[in-house]
Amino acid sequence: MSTRTRTATKPAPSQSRSQQRLAELDRTQTRRHRRRLIAWGISLVVALVIVTAGILTSLPTRSDGAHQAPDFTLTDTSGVSHHLADLRGRNVLLYFSEGAGCQICIVQMGEIAKRQADFDKQNVVVLPIVMNTREQILADMAANKVTTPFLLDDGTASKAYGTLGKGMHAGLPGHSFVLIDTQGQQRWYGEYPSMWLSPDDLLKEISSRLD
């Protein structure tokens, strides 16, 4: 009986090259997929950092230490001069904001003005302070139908009360409130990067410091 010797069949050169190309293509796609996953992971971490930072920087800052409030004399948009020392016997709420160009800042004052009777019950006079020109703030007041005069500051008062540069712009005051009692003592400072504090919450902050 004769035996036959079997020899392995070698793949054709064209078939081998095709397999190599497919293997290389698979490796390339795997690398691309891995890079996409890494990029997605990095983007997710960056997004979480940004969101966390945004949450932290939007949280209000408060200070309750009582001390003598810095005196000032400022003229408002109606041409009336306001000397803080002349308001002894009244509780005074200073409202600092970026003013012109910040609609919510103007709206905030409009909403406070609507609750004037509630502030009067606590013997509180509200003085909004901005570092704008008279023309700039008057235009925004008219656009938002706000009639309460704004005091015009050259930065002296904003700096004295520690709110200068605390907002979105280094050269302007942040969205802040300062409560001064009838004896001229600063009782509360509240800074709100969210650019808003509801009148109800504002009244609660005031009453909790004056009771």
Coordinates of C-alpha atoms in Angstrom, one line a residue:
M1 CA 0.0 0.0 0.0
S2 CA 1.4 3.4 -1.0
T3 CA 1.4 6.4 1.3
R4 CA 0.9 9.9 0.3
T5 CA 2.7 12.8 1.9
R6 CA 0.5 15.8 2.7
T7 CA 2.0 19.2 2.5
A8 CA 0.5 22.3 4.2
T9 CA -1.2 24.7 1.8
K10 CA 0.3 28.1 2.0
P11 CA -2.1 31.0 1.7
A12 CA -1.9 33.0 -1.4
P13 CA 0.1 36.2 -1.1
S14 CA -2.9 38.3 -1.8
Q15 CA -4.9 36.6 0.9
S16 CA -2.1 37.1 3.4
R17 CA -1.9 40.8 2.7
S18 CA -5.6 41.2 3.1
Q19 CA -5.5 39.5 6.5
Q20 CA -2.7 41.8 7.5
R21 CA -4.6 44.8 6.5
L22 CA -7.7 43.7 8.3
A23 CA -5.7 43.0 11.5
E24 CA -4.0 46.4 11.2
L25 CA -7.4 48.1 10.7
D26 CA -8.7 46.3 13.7
R27 CA -5.8 47.5 15.8
T28 CA -6.2 51.1 14.5
Q29 CA -9.9 51.1 15.4
T30 CA -9.2 49.7 18.8
R31 CA -6.6 52.5 19.5
R32 CA -9.1 55.1 18.2
H33 CA -11.8 53.7 20.5
R34 CA -9.4 53.7 23.5
R35 CA -8.4 57.3 22.8
R36 CA -12.1 58.4 22.5
L37 CA -12.8 56.8 25.8
I38 CA -9.8 58.5 27.4
A39 CA -10.9 61.9 25.9
W40 CA -14.4 61.3 27.0
G41 CA -13.2 60.5 30.6
I42 CA -11.0 63.6 30.7
S43 CA -13.9 65.8 29.4
L44 CA -16.2 64.4 32.1
V45 CA -13.7 65.1 34.8
V46 CA -13.2 68.7 33.5
A47 CA -17.0 69.2 33.3
L48 CA -17.4 68.0 36.9
V49 CA -14.6 70.3 38.1
I50 CA -16.2 73.3 36.3
V51 CA -19.7 72.5 37.7
T52 CA -18.3 72.0 41.2
A53 CA -16.4 75.2 41.0
G54 CA -19.5 77.0 39.7
I55 CA -21.6 75.7 42.6
L56 CA -18.9 76.7 45.2
T57 CA -18.4 80.2 43.8
S58 CA -22.2 80.8 43.6
L59 CA -22.7 80.1 47.3
P60 CA -23.4 83.2 49.4
T61 CA -20.8 84.6 51.8
R62 CA -22.0 86.0 55.2
S63 CA -20.4 87.9 58.0
D64 CA -22.1 88.8 61.3
G65 CA -19.3 90.5 63.2
A66 CA -20.5 93.9 64.6
H67 CA -18.3 96.9 64.1
Q68 CA -18.5 100.6 63.3
A69 CA -19.7 101.0 59.7
P70 CA -17.4 103.2 57.5
D71 CA -19.0 106.6 57.0
F72 CA -19.6 108.1 53.5
T73 CA -21.3 110.8 51.7
L74 CA -22.7 110.0 48.2
T75 CA -24.9 111.8 45.8
D76 CA -27.8 109.8 44.1
T77 CA -29.2 109.9 40.6
S78 CA -31.7 112.6 41.7
G79 CA -28.9 114.9 42.9
V80 CA -29.6 114.3 46.6
S81 CA -26.6 113.9 48.9
H82 CA -26.7 111.1 51.5
H83 CA -24.4 111.2 54.5
L84 CA -24.5 107.9 56.4
A85 CA -24.0 109.5 59.8
D86 CA -27.2 111.6 59.3
L87 CA -29.2 108.4 59.2
R88 CA -28.5 107.5 62.9
G89 CA -31.8 106.3 64.4
R90 CA -32.6 104.4 61.3
N91 CA -31.5 100.9 60.3
V92 CA -29.7 101.2 56.9
L93 CA -29.4 98.5 54.3
L94 CA -26.8 99.2 51.7
Y95 CA -27.3 97.3 48.4
F96 CA -24.1 97.1 46.3
S97 CA -24.3 95.8 42.7
E98 CA -22.7 96.0 39.3
G99 CA -25.6 98.2 38.3
A100 CA -25.7 99.3 34.6
G101 CA -25.4 96.3 32.3
C102 CA -26.7 93.9 34.9
Q103 CA -30.4 93.7 34.4
I104 CA -31.0 91.3 37.4
C105 CA -29.2 93.9 39.6
I106 CA -31.7 96.6 38.6
V107 CA -34.6 94.2 38.9
Q108 CA -33.5 93.2 42.4
M109 CA -33.9 96.9 43.5
G110 CA -37.3 97.0 41.8
E111 CA -38.5 94.0 43.8
I112 CA -37.1 95.4 47.0
A113 CA -39.0 98.7 46.4
K114 CA -42.2 96.8 46.0
R115 CA -41.8 95.6 49.6
Q116 CA -41.1 99.1 51.0
A117 CA -43.9 98.8 53.6
D118 CA -42.2 95.7 55.0
F119 CA -38.9 97.4 55.3
D120 CA -40.5 100.4 56.9
K121 CA -41.9 98.1 59.6
Q122 CA -38.4 97.3 60.6
N123 CA -37.3 100.9 60.4
V124 CA -35.0 100.1 57.4
V125 CA -34.0 102.6 54.7
V126 CA -32.5 100.9 51.6
L127 CA -29.7 102.6 49.8
P128 CA -28.6 101.1 46.5
I129 CA -25.1 101.9 45.5
V130 CA -23.4 101.5 42.1
M131 CA -20.2 102.6 40.4
N132 CA -21.8 103.8 37.2
T133 CA -22.2 107.3 35.7
R134 CA -25.6 108.9 36.2
E135 CA -26.5 108.5 32.6
Q136 CA -25.6 104.8 32.5
I137 CA -27.7 103.8 35.5
L138 CA -30.6 106.0 34.6
A139 CA -30.9 104.3 31.2
D140 CA -31.1 100.9 32.9
M141 CA -33.5 102.2 35.5
A142 CA -35.8 103.5 32.8
A143 CA -35.6 100.2 30.8
N144 CA -36.6 98.2 33.9
K145 CA -39.1 100.7 35.3
V146 CA -37.2 101.2 38.5
T147 CA -37.6 104.6 40.2
T148 CA -35.6 104.3 43.4
P149 CA -32.6 106.7 43.1
F150 CA -29.2 104.9 43.1
L151 CA -26.2 106.4 45.0
L152 CA -23.2 107.0 42.7
D153 CA -19.9 105.7 44.1
D154 CA -16.4 106.4 42.8
G155 CA -15.3 103.1 44.5
T156 CA -14.5 104.6 47.9
A157 CA -17.6 103.2 49.6
S158 CA -17.4 99.8 47.8
K159 CA -13.8 99.4 48.8
A160 CA -14.5 100.4 52.4
Y161 CA -17.2 97.8 52.7
G162 CA -15.1 95.1 51.1
T163 CA -17.3 94.4 48.1
L164 CA -15.1 95.9 45.4
G165 CA -14.0 93.3 42.9
K166 CA -16.2 90.6 44.4
G167 CA -18.5 90.3 41.4
M168 CA -17.9 89.3 37.8
H169 CA -15.8 92.4 37.1
A170 CA -12.7 93.3 39.1
G171 CA -13.4 97.0 39.1
L172 CA -17.0 96.8 40.2
P173 CA -18.8 95.8 43.5
G174 CA -20.2 92.4 43.9
H175 CA -23.9 91.7 44.6
S176 CA -23.8 92.4 48.3
F177 CA -25.9 93.7 51.2
V178 CA -24.7 95.5 54.4
L179 CA -27.0 96.0 57.4
I180 CA -26.2 98.9 59.7
D181 CA -28.2 99.4 62.9
T182 CA -29.5 102.6 64.4
Q183 CA -26.2 103.2 66.2
G184 CA -24.1 103.0 63.1
Q185 CA -22.9 99.5 63.8
Q186 CA -22.5 97.1 60.9
R187 CA -24.4 94.0 61.9
W188 CA -24.4 91.9 58.7
Y189 CA -22.7 91.5 55.4
G190 CA -24.1 89.2 52.7
E191 CA -22.5 88.5 49.4
Y192 CA -24.5 86.7 46.7
P193 CA -22.6 85.6 43.5
S194 CA -25.9 84.2 42.1
M195 CA -26.9 87.9 41.7
W196 CA -30.2 87.5 43.5
L197 CA -31.7 87.4 47.0
S198 CA -35.5 87.3 47.2
P199 CA -37.1 90.1 49.2
D200 CA -38.6 87.6 51.6
D201 CA -35.2 86.1 52.3
L202 CA -33.6 89.5 52.6
L203 CA -36.2 90.6 55.2
K204 CA -35.6 87.4 57.2
E205 CA -31.8 88.1 57.2
I206 CA -32.5 91.6 58.5
S207 CA -35.0 90.6 61.2
S208 CA -32.7 87.9 62.5
R209 CA -30.0 90.5 63.1
L210 CA -32.2 93.2 64.6
D211 CA -34.4 91.1 66.9

